[in-house]
mmCIF file of C-alpha atoms in Angstrom:
data_model
loop_
_atom_site.group_PDB
_atom_site.id
_atom_site.type_symbol
_atom_site.label_atom_id
_atom_site.label_comp_id
_atom_site.label_asym_id
_atom_site.label_seq_id
_atom_site.Cartn_x
_atom_site.Cartn_y
_atom_site.Cartn_z
ATOM 1 C CA MET G 1 89.329 -132.201 -32.060
ATOM 2 C CA LEU G 2 86.598 -130.936 -34.366
ATOM 3 C CA VAL G 3 85.669 -127.366 -35.169
ATOM 4 C CA ALA G 4 82.119 -126.528 -36.185
ATOM 5 C CA THR G 5 81.958 -123.156 -37.930
ATOM 6 C CA LEU G 6 78.583 -121.427 -38.084
ATOM 7 C CA VAL G 7 78.230 -118.783 -40.801
ATOM 8 C CA ALA G 8 75.346 -116.423 -41.515
ATOM 9 C CA PRO G 9 74.829 -114.866 -44.961
ATOM 10 C CA TRP G 10 75.791 -111.210 -45.372
ATOM 11 C CA GLU G 11 72.276 -110.312 -46.374
ATOM 12 C CA GLY G 12 70.881 -111.703 -43.121
ATOM 13 C CA PRO G 13 69.593 -113.123 -40.904
ATOM 14 C CA VAL G 14 72.466 -112.601 -38.490
ATOM 15 C CA LEU G 15 74.120 -115.208 -36.304
ATOM 16 C CA THR G 16 73.053 -114.598 -32.706
ATOM 17 C CA SER G 17 74.508 -115.802 -29.428
ATOM 18 C CA SER G 18 71.342 -117.784 -28.834
ATOM 19 C CA LEU G 19 71.845 -119.729 -32.074
ATOM 20 C CA VAL G 20 75.439 -120.509 -31.146
ATOM 21 C CA GLN G 21 74.249 -121.654 -27.731
ATOM 22 C CA ARG G 22 71.590 -123.838 -29.358
ATOM 23 C CA ALA G 23 74.266 -125.566 -31.435
ATOM 24 C CA LYS G 24 76.488 -125.948 -28.372
ATOM 25 C CA ASP G 25 73.656 -127.451 -26.311
ATOM 26 C CA ALA G 26 72.828 -129.892 -29.112
ATOM 27 C CA LEU G 27 76.426 -131.081 -29.333
ATOM 28 C CA GLN G 28 76.611 -131.604 -25.600
ATOM 29 C CA ALA G 29 73.287 -133.425 -25.546
ATOM 30 C CA ALA G 30 74.658 -135.772 -28.214
ATOM 31 C CA GLY G 31 77.655 -136.612 -26.039
ATOM 32 C CA ALA G 32 80.240 -134.136 -27.282
ATOM 33 C CA ARG G 33 82.568 -132.165 -25.049
ATOM 34 C CA VAL G 34 82.595 -128.541 -26.210
ATOM 35 C CA THR G 35 85.892 -127.039 -25.120
ATOM 36 C CA GLU G 36 85.813 -123.590 -26.690
ATOM 37 C CA GLU G 37 83.522 -121.035 -28.312
ATOM 38 C CA ALA G 38 85.050 -118.269 -30.414
ATOM 39 C CA TRP G 39 83.575 -115.543 -32.583
ATOM 40 C CA LEU G 40 85.287 -114.940 -35.916
ATOM 41 C CA GLU G 41 83.079 -111.933 -36.625
ATOM 42 C CA PRO G 42 80.136 -110.614 -34.598
ATOM 43 C CA GLU G 43 76.787 -111.618 -36.100
ATOM 44 C CA ARG G 44 78.544 -113.400 -38.974
ATOM 45 C CA ALA G 45 80.620 -116.403 -37.933
ATOM 46 C CA ALA G 46 81.554 -118.394 -34.839
ATOM 47 C CA ASP G 47 83.503 -121.547 -34.004
ATOM 48 C CA LEU G 48 82.655 -124.338 -31.597
ATOM 49 C CA PHE G 49 85.500 -126.708 -30.766
ATOM 50 C CA ALA G 50 84.354 -130.150 -29.671
ATOM 51 C CA SER G 51 85.426 -133.747 -29.204
ATOM 52 C CA GLY G 52 83.608 -137.027 -28.585
ATOM 53 C CA LEU G 53 81.677 -137.272 -31.876
ATOM 54 C CA THR G 54 82.647 -138.144 -35.405
ATOM 55 C CA ARG G 55 82.673 -135.403 -38.002
ATOM 56 C CA THR G 56 79.540 -136.820 -39.623
ATOM 57 C CA GLN G 57 77.731 -137.055 -36.298
ATOM 58 C CA ALA G 58 78.657 -133.515 -35.263
ATOM 59 C CA ARG G 59 77.587 -132.072 -38.607
ATOM 60 C CA ALA G 60 74.199 -133.773 -38.425
ATOM 61 C CA VAL G 61 73.626 -132.623 -34.849
ATOM 62 C CA VAL G 62 74.422 -128.975 -35.547
ATOM 63 C CA GLU G 63 72.578 -128.828 -38.859
ATOM 64 C CA ASP G 64 69.494 -130.334 -37.223
ATOM 65 C CA ALA G 65 69.706 -127.870 -34.340
ATOM 66 C CA LEU G 66 69.878 -124.894 -36.707
ATOM 67 C CA ALA G 67 67.509 -126.126 -39.407
ATOM 68 C CA GLY G 68 65.490 -123.274 -40.885
ATOM 69 C CA GLU G 69 67.697 -120.558 -39.408
ATOM 70 C CA GLY G 70 69.609 -119.686 -42.598
ATOM 71 C CA VAL G 71 72.975 -120.615 -41.095
ATOM 72 C CA ASP G 72 75.638 -122.653 -42.901
ATOM 73 C CA VAL G 73 77.553 -125.255 -40.897
ATOM 74 C CA ILE G 74 81.037 -126.529 -41.725
ATOM 75 C CA VAL G 75 82.455 -129.272 -39.499
ATOM 76 C CA GLN G 76 86.033 -130.475 -39.908
ATOM 77 C CA GLU G 77 89.139 -131.606 -38.088
ATOM 78 C CA ALA G 78 90.564 -128.524 -36.429
ATOM 79 C CA ALA G 79 94.132 -129.538 -37.284
ATOM 80 C CA HIS G 80 93.509 -129.323 -41.046
ATOM 81 C CA ARG G 81 91.285 -126.255 -41.354
ATOM 82 C CA ARG G 82 93.884 -124.033 -43.073
ATOM 83 C CA ARG G 83 93.913 -125.633 -46.529
ATOM 84 C CA LYS G 84 96.962 -125.697 -48.802
ATOM 85 C CA LEU G 85 95.246 -126.476 -52.097
ATOM 86 C CA LEU G 86 92.048 -124.987 -53.494
ATOM 87 C CA ILE G 87 90.440 -126.577 -56.526
ATOM 88 C CA ALA G 88 87.248 -124.905 -57.676
ATOM 89 C CA ASP G 89 84.594 -125.275 -60.330
ATOM 90 C CA MET G 90 83.695 -122.127 -62.291
ATOM 91 C CA ASP G 91 80.115 -122.014 -63.587
ATOM 92 C CA SER G 92 77.558 -121.488 -60.785
ATOM 93 C CA THR G 93 80.418 -121.586 -58.278
ATOM 94 C CA MET G 94 83.031 -118.880 -58.838
ATOM 95 C CA ILE G 95 80.637 -117.109 -61.205
ATOM 96 C CA THR G 96 76.864 -117.015 -60.918
ATOM 97 C CA ILE G 97 75.941 -118.212 -64.419
ATOM 98 C CA GLU G 98 76.348 -121.202 -66.725
ATOM 99 C CA CYS G 99 78.282 -119.749 -69.666
ATOM 100 C CA ILE G 100 77.042 -122.303 -72.169
ATOM 101 C CA ASP G 101 73.427 -121.406 -71.382
ATOM 102 C CA GLU G 102 74.166 -117.727 -71.950
ATOM 103 C CA LEU G 103 75.925 -118.442 -75.249
ATOM 104 C CA ALA G 104 72.869 -120.450 -76.244
ATOM 105 C CA ASP G 105 70.725 -117.406 -75.519
ATOM 106 C CA TYR G 106 72.642 -115.432 -78.147
ATOM 107 C CA ALA G 107 72.097 -118.353 -80.527
ATOM 108 C CA GLY G 108 68.367 -118.463 -79.781
ATOM 109 C CA VAL G 109 68.416 -121.932 -78.195
ATOM 110 C CA LYS G 110 68.776 -121.150 -74.477
ATOM 111 C CA GLU G 111 65.723 -123.070 -73.261
ATOM 112 C CA GLN G 112 66.799 -126.230 -75.072
ATOM 113 C CA VAL G 113 70.402 -126.023 -73.874
ATOM 114 C CA ALA G 114 69.543 -125.030 -70.292
ATOM 115 C CA ARG G 115 67.370 -128.123 -69.871
ATOM 116 C CA VAL G 116 70.305 -130.325 -70.816
ATOM 117 C CA THR G 117 72.684 -128.366 -68.576
ATOM 118 C CA GLU G 118 70.379 -128.786 -65.584
ATOM 119 C CA ALA G 119 70.001 -132.523 -66.166
ATOM 120 C CA ALA G 120 73.772 -132.955 -66.591
ATOM 121 C CA MET G 121 74.501 -131.028 -63.380
ATOM 122 C CA ARG G 122 72.002 -133.226 -61.533
ATOM 123 C CA GLY G 123 73.941 -136.257 -62.757
ATOM 124 C CA GLU G 124 71.139 -137.558 -64.979
ATOM 125 C CA LEU G 125 73.144 -137.420 -68.226
ATOM 126 C CA ASP G 126 76.637 -138.383 -69.322
ATOM 127 C CA PHE G 127 78.588 -135.143 -69.113
ATOM 128 C CA GLU G 128 80.671 -135.582 -72.261
ATOM 129 C CA GLY G 129 77.692 -136.519 -74.422
ATOM 130 C CA ALA G 130 75.612 -133.709 -72.981
ATOM 131 C CA LEU G 131 78.402 -131.209 -73.678
ATOM 132 C CA ASP G 132 78.748 -132.339 -77.279
ATOM 133 C CA ALA G 133 74.998 -132.102 -77.789
ATOM 134 C CA ARG G 134 74.804 -128.576 -76.415
ATOM 135 C CA VAL G 135 77.870 -127.255 -78.238
ATOM 136 C CA SER G 136 76.577 -128.629 -81.537
ATOM 137 C CA LEU G 137 73.664 -126.207 -81.203
ATOM 138 C CA LEU G 138 76.135 -123.302 -81.143
ATOM 139 C CA GLU G 139 77.541 -124.082 -84.597
ATOM 140 C CA GLU G 140 77.987 -120.949 -86.743
ATOM 141 C CA LEU G 141 77.733 -118.605 -83.743
ATOM 142 C CA GLU G 142 80.067 -115.676 -84.317
ATOM 143 C CA GLU G 143 83.287 -115.872 -82.260
ATOM 144 C CA ALA G 144 82.766 -112.229 -81.266
ATOM 145 C CA VAL G 145 79.757 -113.323 -79.207
ATOM 146 C CA LEU G 146 82.141 -114.895 -76.676
ATOM 147 C CA GLU G 147 83.538 -111.495 -75.753
ATOM 148 C CA ARG G 148 80.073 -110.002 -75.686
ATOM 149 C CA CYS G 149 78.820 -112.784 -73.416
ATOM 150 C CA TYR G 150 81.712 -112.300 -71.006
ATOM 151 C CA ALA G 151 81.152 -108.547 -70.844
ATOM 152 C CA GLU G 152 77.361 -108.657 -70.583
ATOM 153 C CA ARG G 153 76.554 -111.830 -68.679
ATOM 154 C CA VAL G 154 79.412 -112.991 -66.426
ATOM 155 C CA THR G 155 78.941 -111.967 -62.799
ATOM 156 C CA PHE G 156 81.259 -113.047 -60.020
ATOM 157 C CA THR G 157 80.099 -114.833 -56.888
ATOM 158 C CA PRO G 158 80.730 -112.598 -53.861
ATOM 159 C CA GLY G 159 83.736 -113.676 -51.847
ATOM 160 C CA GLY G 160 85.548 -115.404 -54.696
ATOM 161 C CA ALA G 161 88.477 -113.020 -55.021
ATOM 162 C CA ALA G 162 88.891 -112.834 -51.252
ATOM 163 C CA LEU G 163 88.914 -116.630 -50.997
ATOM 164 C CA VAL G 164 91.471 -117.194 -53.740
ATOM 165 C CA LYS G 165 93.803 -114.321 -52.864
ATOM 166 C CA THR G 166 93.739 -114.953 -49.120
ATOM 167 C CA MET G 167 94.550 -118.621 -49.537
ATOM 168 C CA ALA G 168 97.337 -117.809 -52.006
ATOM 169 C CA ALA G 169 98.802 -115.197 -49.663
ATOM 170 C CA ASN G 170 98.968 -117.878 -46.982
ATOM 171 C CA GLY G 171 100.832 -120.368 -49.156
ATOM 172 C CA ALA G 172 98.029 -122.297 -50.848
ATOM 173 C CA HIS G 173 98.011 -123.311 -54.505
ATOM 174 C CA THR G 174 94.805 -122.417 -56.358
ATOM 175 C CA VAL G 175 93.326 -124.142 -59.409
ATOM 176 C CA LEU G 176 90.203 -123.302 -61.410
ATOM 177 C CA VAL G 177 89.037 -126.437 -63.243
ATOM 178 C CA SER G 178 85.938 -126.322 -65.381
ATOM 179 C CA GLY G 179 83.850 -128.308 -67.795
ATOM 180 C CA GLY G 180 83.240 -124.938 -69.426
ATOM 181 C CA PHE G 181 85.397 -123.131 -71.937
ATOM 182 C CA THR G 182 88.911 -121.687 -71.883
ATOM 183 C CA PHE G 183 87.734 -118.328 -73.252
ATOM 184 C CA PHE G 184 85.842 -117.686 -70.014
ATOM 185 C CA VAL G 185 88.035 -119.664 -67.631
ATOM 186 C CA GLU G 186 91.191 -117.760 -68.587
ATOM 187 C CA ARG G 187 89.506 -114.458 -67.862
ATOM 188 C CA VAL G 188 87.830 -115.551 -64.648
ATOM 189 C CA ALA G 189 91.044 -117.129 -63.351
ATOM 190 C CA ALA G 190 92.984 -113.919 -64.028
ATOM 191 C CA LYS G 191 90.307 -111.746 -62.429
ATOM 192 C CA LEU G 192 90.102 -113.817 -59.254
ATOM 193 C CA GLY G 193 93.797 -114.598 -58.924
ATOM 194 C CA PHE G 194 93.938 -118.344 -59.576
ATOM 195 C CA ALA G 195 97.454 -119.662 -60.147
ATOM 196 C CA GLN G 196 96.340 -122.328 -62.611
ATOM 197 C CA HIS G 197 93.330 -123.175 -64.749
ATOM 198 C CA LYS G 198 92.008 -125.973 -66.939
ATOM 199 C CA ALA G 199 88.943 -126.091 -69.209
ATOM 200 C CA ASN G 200 87.576 -127.178 -72.582
ATOM 201 C CA VAL G 201 88.521 -125.595 -75.908
ATOM 202 C CA LEU G 202 85.744 -124.585 -78.285
ATOM 203 C CA GLY G 203 86.319 -125.288 -81.960
ATOM 204 C CA ILE G 204 86.539 -122.031 -83.956
ATOM 205 C CA LEU G 205 87.084 -121.669 -87.686
ATOM 206 C CA ASP G 206 86.933 -118.511 -89.803
ATOM 207 C CA GLY G 207 85.533 -116.495 -86.907
ATOM 208 C CA LYS G 208 82.683 -118.870 -86.108
ATOM 209 C CA LEU G 209 82.096 -121.736 -83.682
ATOM 210 C CA THR G 210 82.335 -125.139 -85.342
ATOM 211 C CA GLY G 211 79.918 -126.837 -82.956
ATOM 212 C CA LYS G 212 82.733 -129.080 -81.697
ATOM 213 C CA VAL G 213 84.855 -129.272 -78.557
ATOM 214 C CA ASP G 214 88.518 -130.240 -78.692
ATOM 215 C CA ARG G 215 89.574 -133.439 -76.959
ATOM 216 C CA PRO G 216 90.205 -134.404 -74.221
ATOM 217 C CA ILE G 217 87.070 -133.194 -72.441
ATOM 218 C CA ILE G 218 87.339 -131.959 -68.847
ATOM 219 C CA THR G 219 85.145 -134.568 -67.204
ATOM 220 C CA ALA G 220 84.502 -135.402 -63.556
ATOM 221 C CA SER G 221 87.390 -137.864 -63.600
ATOM 222 C CA VAL G 222 89.733 -135.206 -65.015
ATOM 223 C CA LYS G 223 88.750 -132.818 -62.225
ATOM 224 C CA ARG G 224 89.499 -135.519 -59.652
ATOM 225 C CA GLN G 225 92.809 -136.376 -61.303
ATOM 226 C CA THR G 226 93.794 -132.718 -61.348
ATOM 227 C CA LEU G 227 93.288 -132.548 -57.595
ATOM 228 C CA LEU G 228 95.289 -135.717 -57.003
ATOM 229 C CA GLU G 229 98.128 -134.655 -59.298
ATOM 230 C CA GLU G 230 98.464 -131.140 -57.932
ATOM 231 C CA ALA G 231 98.406 -132.377 -54.341
ATOM 232 C CA ALA G 232 101.023 -135.051 -55.048
ATOM 233 C CA HIS G 233 103.223 -132.658 -57.034
ATOM 234 C CA ARG G 234 103.316 -130.206 -54.129
ATOM 235 C CA GLY G 235 103.502 -132.755 -51.331
ATOM 236 C CA ILE G 236 100.112 -131.691 -49.972
ATOM 237 C CA SER G 237 98.015 -134.277 -48.161
ATOM 238 C CA LEU G 238 94.434 -134.690 -49.332
ATOM 239 C CA ASP G 239 93.367 -133.712 -45.813
ATOM 240 C CA ALA G 240 94.784 -130.258 -46.553
ATOM 241 C CA CYS G 241 92.806 -129.807 -49.789
ATOM 242 C CA LEU G 242 89.608 -127.828 -50.369
ATOM 243 C CA ALA G 243 87.378 -128.591 -53.356
ATOM 244 C CA VAL G 244 84.216 -126.657 -54.137
ATOM 245 C CA GLY G 245 81.571 -127.047 -56.825
ATOM 246 C CA ASP G 246 77.862 -127.327 -57.508
ATOM 247 C CA GLY G 247 77.280 -130.083 -60.057
ATOM 248 C CA ALA G 248 77.480 -133.845 -60.394
ATOM 249 C CA ASN G 249 80.721 -133.573 -62.360
ATOM 250 C CA ASP G 250 82.327 -132.027 -59.249
ATOM 251 C CA ILE G 251 81.527 -134.997 -57.020
ATOM 252 C CA PRO G 252 84.743 -137.035 -57.510
ATOM 253 C CA MET G 253 87.011 -134.116 -56.606
ATOM 254 C CA ILE G 254 84.747 -133.126 -53.716
ATOM 255 C CA GLU G 255 84.917 -136.668 -52.340
ATOM 256 C CA GLU G 256 88.738 -136.726 -52.485
ATOM 257 C CA ALA G 257 89.349 -133.418 -50.723
ATOM 258 C CA GLY G 258 89.711 -133.126 -46.985
ATOM 259 C CA LEU G 259 87.053 -130.432 -47.160
ATOM 260 C CA GLY G 260 84.710 -131.071 -50.078
ATOM 261 C CA VAL G 261 82.075 -128.356 -50.349
ATOM 262 C CA ALA G 262 78.787 -128.351 -52.245
ATOM 263 C CA PHE G 263 78.069 -124.706 -53.076
ATOM 264 C CA HIS G 264 74.365 -123.943 -53.635
ATOM 265 C CA ALA G 265 74.460 -127.349 -55.219
ATOM 266 C CA LYS G 266 72.315 -130.050 -56.732
ATOM 267 C CA PRO G 267 71.035 -132.726 -54.279
ATOM 268 C CA LYS G 268 73.362 -135.439 -55.554
ATOM 269 C CA THR G 269 76.362 -133.170 -55.022
ATOM 270 C CA GLU G 270 75.200 -132.170 -51.557
ATOM 271 C CA ALA G 271 74.895 -135.830 -50.589
ATOM 272 C CA ALA G 272 78.527 -136.459 -51.567
ATOM 273 C CA ALA G 273 80.037 -133.405 -49.879
ATOM 274 C CA SER G 274 81.436 -133.099 -46.377
ATOM 275 C CA ALA G 275 79.975 -129.584 -46.117
ATOM 276 C CA SER G 276 77.290 -127.577 -47.896
ATOM 277 C CA ILE G 277 76.994 -123.831 -48.362
ATOM 278 C CA ARG G 278 73.278 -123.274 -48.897
ATOM 279 C CA HIS G 279 72.772 -119.700 -47.707
ATOM 280 C CA GLY G 280 75.992 -117.701 -47.847
ATOM 281 C CA ASP G 281 78.630 -116.756 -50.389
ATOM 282 C CA LEU G 282 82.244 -117.865 -50.809
ATOM 283 C CA THR G 283 83.411 -115.944 -47.742
ATOM 284 C CA ALA G 284 81.938 -118.837 -45.749
ATOM 285 C CA LEU G 285 84.982 -120.837 -46.879
ATOM 286 C CA LEU G 286 87.288 -118.199 -45.408
ATOM 287 C CA PHE G 287 85.529 -118.334 -42.062
ATOM 288 C CA ALA G 288 85.658 -122.142 -42.264
ATOM 289 C CA GLN G 289 89.453 -121.885 -42.413
ATOM 290 C CA GLY G 290 89.567 -119.588 -39.410
ATOM 291 C CA TYR G 291 90.300 -116.392 -41.333
ATOM 292 C CA ARG G 292 88.835 -113.256 -39.794
ATOM 293 C CA ARG G 293 87.855 -110.411 -42.121
ATOM 294 C CA GLU G 294 90.972 -108.429 -41.239
ATOM 295 C CA ASP G 295 92.998 -111.372 -42.597
ATOM 296 C CA TRP G 296 91.373 -111.276 -46.031
ATOM 297 C CA GLU G 297 93.448 -110.173 -49.002
ATOM 298 C CA ALA G 298 90.602 -108.605 -50.970
ATOM 299 C CA ALA G 299 87.264 -107.028 -50.316
ATOM 300 C CA ARG G 300 84.257 -109.302 -50.329
#
């Protein structure tokens, strides 16, 4: 049995009964048997339970039916929708910025660094080499700028705290894993309630950045291995795992997870993911797991 969850963004447009019916009609026309329709929240999120199609087929049918309507669609096996492990990227996922680009702004090299960041996230550059190249441009930046950048530039993606804390309250393990830097990841993880975090360490000497990153680097393969290790350590099947990210270096972990989500992501990442959030915020991943707003552990 599959469940297709339809989620509208908080800012609108709303999810109407006619849109849900359109998705239901499309599934039935494609040969599915729709057994149940349930609203998770009026005008925000609804479930359609169906059988007779593969997950890939059902996703394509519903996304095609609702194309242009500003509605996100998450299709998954109904039996596994409450996930027991969350592994999430940080930059442009749990927070709205790329920290390295903002640090580069303080150093006067933002345009140069941001171009490399964008290419790396699209999967056009080797991540480790691209990271080294960008960090080298931050050499001699005052360490105090890190705190200033966190205070002035870091903004949290709506729904992040609710997602992490609700999953944790229901027995899930939560991990923030980032190709960014521990200075930011430690603070973001604490703010959002992650149980565990992993990131890169910036070289600092005499109060200034050295332009180097300590080894080993948190690469795409390290993100994937973190997912596999944490799932195995806790006896959690990969089907019960949720991975979310936006860049090419998130693809391996997204492909391993039972629900791998591309969040406002680059095309290559979207192509690899089993679901894409293109319009809404991180609360879409709570609705996808069947949590109603009264079940959430924190405000959006």
